[in-house]
Each structure stands twice: as structure tokens, then as C-alpha cells.
Amino acid sequence: MKTNPSIPDSQLLVDWDHTYLWHPFTPMQYWEKEKPLIIQQGKDYRLQDIEGRWYIDGVSSLWVNVHGHGHPKLNWALKAQIKQIAHSTLLGLSHPTAITLAKDLIRIAPEGLKRVFYSDSGATAVEIALKMAFQYWANLGRPQKKSFICLENAYHGDTVGAVSVGGIPLFHQVYRPLLFKTFQAPSPFCYRCSLKMEPSYCQMACLDRLRRLMERHKETMAALILEPLVQGAAGMICHPVGYLKKVREICTRNNILMIADEVAVGFGRTGTMFACEQEKVSPDLLCLGKGLTGGYLPLAATLTTEKIYRAFLGKVEEAKTFFHGHTYTGNPLACAVAIANLELMLKKDFFLKVQKKIAWLNQSLIPFQNLPYVGEVRQKGLMVGIELVKDKKTKEPFPLKERMGHQVIMEARNRGIIVRPLGDVIVLMPPLTISLKGLKHLVQGTYQAIQTVCK
Ligand SMILES: *Cc1c(COP(=O)(O)O)cnc(C)c1O
């Protein structure tokens, strides 16, 4: 059924896609040879393509969706706002939805975070945190504190500053000459420990490396940045319990700011509103994005403490102002839908239901361990990474050119499931409100897809 007469038929769309579009993170040489899946509609946890087939949205439309597609409350919030105004600026003006959302965010944020600075994507939220940390020390008269420390396998977005603090060689290596220098500490990735140790005896030796680096360079270090609990884009690397809390202590002891990038893990993904809560950690700067609008519109925020905010106050001629802003900063429509998103999340049984699904998922992932080419299954909340390896014993990966992850997700697609691989890690990240039936379909279909491809 065609509803919009300006949208042409499917063959034309395929041709135009291949002719005019350049897709993100996509090896286009392969893309041009495959028929693209074109989505025209979404309902709850499902997506429909232009030929009318339905699929499970197994990655929440790239980690953003919370309450499903087309939620009546979120739709209503948008409609109500658009009657008022679609956009007005926060530069020199203000408006009700941006104000209200800021208040709501501060109410739920980890203790000590008191100010909200808006932007429009996770990467910009990170850029802002980096620039705030840098300028904070400059404003305090300590401009020598200007370097950053990040982790191996880190992903903080694709703008140049965010890539500078990134640590995924495949994504980031080519841009090295363009980036500012950072310190890099080992990732607490026990399955592939870069220190070649085992959790049974190492006592988090990686943390010790981090501590030594920070102690040695504390006079010149502005901030540490990390993804709390799970390094998402690197393949759902789940950190050992207690790591985050220890990192916070090291930052505090050495007077180095802590930036928590909760763009992926925030808004319920790990089973609590924010990942930091699970280790009772408050960062100095918190980056939010993705799930903030329930997956409806691009909006991001960087939250910080009153202490950092106050360091930016001063006479005009002191130039302590934070000279940063994006044109669509704090867009009213995006803020309106974000307010409604939070309202739904704060209903008293919301997290109870999520917890039940997390527990069910945990059990249902056990059989994956016995599949021949599954090296490790990682889960935190409703985030799952299933790492495929050529050799389970040696953990040897498949050659890149076999595109095993890609093969598996294409097979899953035949079973009505949309998932995305991160290299050879199959990611499951359904909307938080997915039904148990939907979750079962997702898990079983993925299992069968891996079984079929890895025969
Ligand atoms: C996705 C992601 C980003 C970047 O967000 P964009 O909206 O794609 O710019 C930053 N940090 C983390 C941890 C992410 O997962």
C-alpha cells in the first residue's frame, strides 16, 4: 500500500540507493552488489520493509529505541510540540521543553551532576565533555593539565576529537595523523587480555597499569574518559565488577576529571537507568545520547557538576565562557519526546519488567556457548555480544575477508531478524519493552543463523 505519492516503487528506490547514497560504516563495494533492505514502517519492536515483510528490530535501530516504534505517548508528545513550534534556538533564547528536560535529567542523574549542556549526537556530547574538561583547567589557571587518558577498544564517536580518544584500530588507525595524542590504558577485556593474564589471578592488573599512568602524569592530565561497564562498539566488552568504582577512586585521588560516556549504556540498557549507578559512581562529566529520545530524534547532552560549571563564570574580558554550540542544540521537538521517554521509564514497574527479560535472556544464552564457533557470549542487561571465532581453543578469529558476522546477520534476516555485527561479534540489543515472545524469536533465530552459517 502506497501512502505517499512522492515515494516511488521499490526497484526505483533500490536503484537510487545504489546511485546516490553513501552509507555509514559500510564497505560500499559490497553494498552496491547487494539488494538493500529498505524499511518503511515500524511498530513496537518490529520493522517492515517496502515489500511488506516484518522483522524484529534486534538492535533497537542502532541502540536507540527504548519503548518500541510508534509509541502513542511519544507520538503524542511530538504532535503536541509541533503545534507550538518545531525549532527555536538556545543561543540567546530558551524554551520550555529544553528547560523541563534539563530539570528531569538532573533529577535522575548520578549525584553531583547539576548542569545540562545539549547537543545533537553522541560524538558531539563527547566533544563537549573533552572541551569542557580542557577549558576547566585552563580557566582555573592550570593550562598544563591538558592531556586525556582513554582505554584500548574505546569508542566515543566519529568526530575528530572523539576519534582521538578512541581505541579501535580498524576504525581509528587511518586517522591517527589527524588526532591529538592521548594516553591509552589496557582495556579490562578478560577474554582477550592484552596483558596475557587470567581473571583468576590477575587482580585487575590492567587497573594497576591505569593507576601508574595516571599517577605519573597527573600534573598534565585533564581527564579520563571511559564507557562505564560495557565497551559497546568494540564488541560488548563487559568489564569486571568493581573496575568502574576503582577508576573513579584513582581519578579522585589524582585530581583528574572523570568523563563517563553513557551514550550506549545509558537509559536502561544495562538494567538500571545509568550504568554508573551499579557501582555507585558519579562522574564529573556524563555524556548521553542514543536512548535519550527513546530512539525518535537526534539529541544528546553533556551533564556536569556545579563546580565545573562555576569555573566558566567570569567577566567577558576573562574569556572563561564555553565557546561551543550546535545550531540545533536543545531542539524543542527532540526535548519534548525525551521528556515523554523519561516519563515512561520512570513508571514504577518499568525496570521490574526489564529485569525479568534480562534474567530470561541470561538463561537462554547458555546454549550458545556450546555452538562450535562461538568463542564467548557476553551480556550486560539487554546488551549482548556473541563473539565468533575460527578456533575456540586458541581464540583465533576468522579471516576478515570471510565476513562471518555479516554472513550470520544475513542468515538471521531470512528468519525475520535484523541484527548487526561488530566485526565477528553478533550484537543483540532489542528495545527494552520487547515482549518475551519477541525476545524468544530473536534469540532462537540468531542461534539457528549461527548454526547454519558456521556449519
Ligand atoms: C554511539 C556512541 C557514540 C557516538 O554517538 P553518535 O550519536 O553516533 O555520534 C559515542 N559513545 C558511545 C559509547 C557510543 O556507543
CSV table of N, CA and C and ligand atoms in Angstrom, one decimal, residues 25 62-64 120-126 154-159 162 226-228 230-233 261-265 287 289-290 298-300 383 429, ligand 1:
chain,number,residue,atom,x,y,z
A,25,PHE,N,29.7,3.6,7.9
A,25,PHE,CA,30.4,2.4,8.3
A,25,PHE,C,30.2,1.2,7.3
A,62,LEU,N,19.9,0.6,15.8
A,62,LEU,CA,21.2,1.0,16.2
A,62,LEU,C,21.3,1.6,17.6
A,63,TRP,N,20.8,0.9,18.6
A,63,TRP,CA,21.0,1.1,20.0
A,63,TRP,C,20.2,2.3,20.6
A,64,VAL,N,19.2,2.8,19.9
A,64,VAL,CA,18.5,4.0,20.3
A,64,VAL,C,17.1,3.7,20.9
A,120,ASP,N,23.6,17.3,19.7
A,120,ASP,CA,22.7,16.5,18.8
A,120,ASP,C,23.2,15.1,18.5
A,121,SER,N,24.3,14.7,19.0
A,121,SER,CA,24.7,13.3,18.8
A,121,SER,C,25.7,12.9,19.9
A,122,GLY,N,25.9,11.6,20.0
A,122,GLY,CA,26.8,11.1,21.0
A,122,GLY,C,28.2,11.7,20.8
A,123,ALA,N,28.7,11.7,19.6
A,123,ALA,CA,30.0,12.3,19.3
A,123,ALA,C,30.1,13.7,19.8
A,124,THR,N,29.1,14.5,19.6
A,124,THR,CA,29.2,15.9,20.0
A,124,THR,C,29.1,16.0,21.5
A,125,ALA,N,28.4,15.1,22.1
A,125,ALA,CA,28.3,15.1,23.6
A,125,ALA,C,29.7,14.8,24.2
A,126,VAL,N,30.5,14.0,23.5
A,126,VAL,CA,31.8,13.7,23.9
A,126,VAL,C,32.8,14.8,23.6
A,154,ALA,N,38.2,1.5,23.1
A,154,ALA,CA,37.2,2.5,23.4
A,154,ALA,C,36.5,3.0,22.1
A,155,TYR,N,35.3,3.3,22.2
A,155,TYR,CA,34.6,4.0,21.1
A,155,TYR,C,33.8,5.2,21.7
A,156,HIS,N,34.0,6.4,21.2
A,156,HIS,CA,33.3,7.5,21.7
A,156,HIS,C,32.7,8.4,20.6
A,157,GLY,N,32.6,7.8,19.4
A,157,GLY,CA,32.1,8.6,18.3
A,157,GLY,C,33.1,8.9,17.2
A,158,ASP,N,32.7,9.5,16.1
A,158,ASP,CA,33.5,9.6,14.9
A,158,ASP,C,34.0,11.0,14.5
A,159,THR,N,33.7,12.0,15.3
A,159,THR,CA,34.3,13.3,15.1
A,159,THR,C,35.7,13.2,15.5
A,162,ALA,N,36.5,12.9,19.2
A,162,ALA,CA,36.1,11.6,19.8
A,162,ALA,C,36.9,10.5,19.3
A,226,LEU,N,35.8,7.0,29.7
A,226,LEU,CA,35.6,5.6,29.5
A,226,LEU,C,34.1,5.4,29.4
A,227,GLU,N,33.7,4.2,28.8
A,227,GLU,CA,32.4,3.7,28.7
A,227,GLU,C,32.1,2.9,30.0
A,228,PRO,N,31.2,3.3,30.9
A,228,PRO,CA,31.0,2.5,32.1
A,228,PRO,C,30.4,1.1,31.8
A,230,VAL,N,30.4,-1.4,30.0
A,230,VAL,CA,30.5,-2.1,28.7
A,230,VAL,C,31.1,-1.2,27.7
A,231,GLN,N,32.1,-1.8,27.0
A,231,GLN,CA,32.6,-1.1,25.8
A,231,GLN,C,31.8,-1.7,24.6
A,232,GLY,N,30.9,-0.9,24.2
A,232,GLY,CA,29.9,-1.3,23.2
A,232,GLY,C,30.4,-1.6,21.8
A,233,ALA,N,30.9,-0.6,21.2
A,233,ALA,CA,31.2,-0.8,19.7
A,233,ALA,C,32.4,-1.7,19.5
A,261,ASP,N,31.1,8.1,29.4
A,261,ASP,CA,30.4,8.1,28.2
A,261,ASP,C,29.3,7.0,28.2
A,262,GLU,N,28.1,7.5,28.6
A,262,GLU,CA,26.9,6.6,28.7
A,262,GLU,C,26.0,6.7,27.5
A,263,VAL,N,26.6,7.1,26.4
A,263,VAL,CA,25.8,7.2,25.2
A,263,VAL,C,25.1,5.9,24.8
A,264,ALA,N,25.9,4.8,25.0
A,264,ALA,CA,25.3,3.5,24.6
A,264,ALA,C,24.6,2.9,25.9
A,265,VAL,N,25.2,2.9,27.0
A,265,VAL,CA,24.8,2.2,28.2
A,265,VAL,C,23.7,2.9,29.0
A,287,CYS,N,28.2,11.8,29.4
A,287,CYS,CA,27.7,12.0,28.1
A,287,CYS,C,26.5,11.1,27.8
A,289,GLY,N,23.2,10.2,25.0
A,289,GLY,CA,22.7,10.3,23.6
A,289,GLY,C,21.7,9.2,23.3
A,290,LYS,N,21.9,8.6,22.2
A,290,LYS,CA,21.2,7.4,21.7
A,290,LYS,C,19.7,7.3,22.4
A,298,PRO,N,17.4,12.9,17.0
A,298,PRO,CA,18.8,13.1,17.4
A,298,PRO,C,18.8,14.2,18.5
A,299,LEU,N,19.3,13.8,19.7
A,299,LEU,CA,19.5,14.7,20.8
A,299,LEU,C,20.6,14.1,21.7
A,300,ALA,N,21.4,14.9,22.2
A,300,ALA,CA,22.5,14.4,23.2
A,300,ALA,C,22.6,15.5,24.3
A,383,MET,N,22.1,-5.9,26.6
A,383,MET,CA,23.1,-5.8,25.6
A,383,MET,C,23.9,-7.1,25.5
A,429,MET,N,20.5,-6.3,20.8
A,429,MET,CA,20.2,-5.2,21.6
A,429,MET,C,18.7,-4.7,21.4
B,1,LIG,C1,27.2,5.5,19.6
B,1,LIG,C2,28.2,6.0,20.6
B,1,LIG,C3,28.8,7.3,20.5
B,1,LIG,C4,28.5,8.2,19.3
B,1,LIG,O1,27.2,8.6,19.2
B,1,LIG,P1,26.7,9.2,17.8
B,1,LIG,O2,25.3,9.6,18.1
B,1,LIG,O3,26.7,8.1,16.8
B,1,LIG,O4,27.6,10.3,17.4
B,1,LIG,C5,29.6,7.7,21.5
B,1,LIG,N1,29.9,6.9,22.5
B,1,LIG,C6,29.4,5.7,22.6
B,1,LIG,C7,29.8,4.9,23.8
B,1,LIG,C8,28.6,5.2,21.6
B,1,LIG,O5,28.1,3.9,21.7
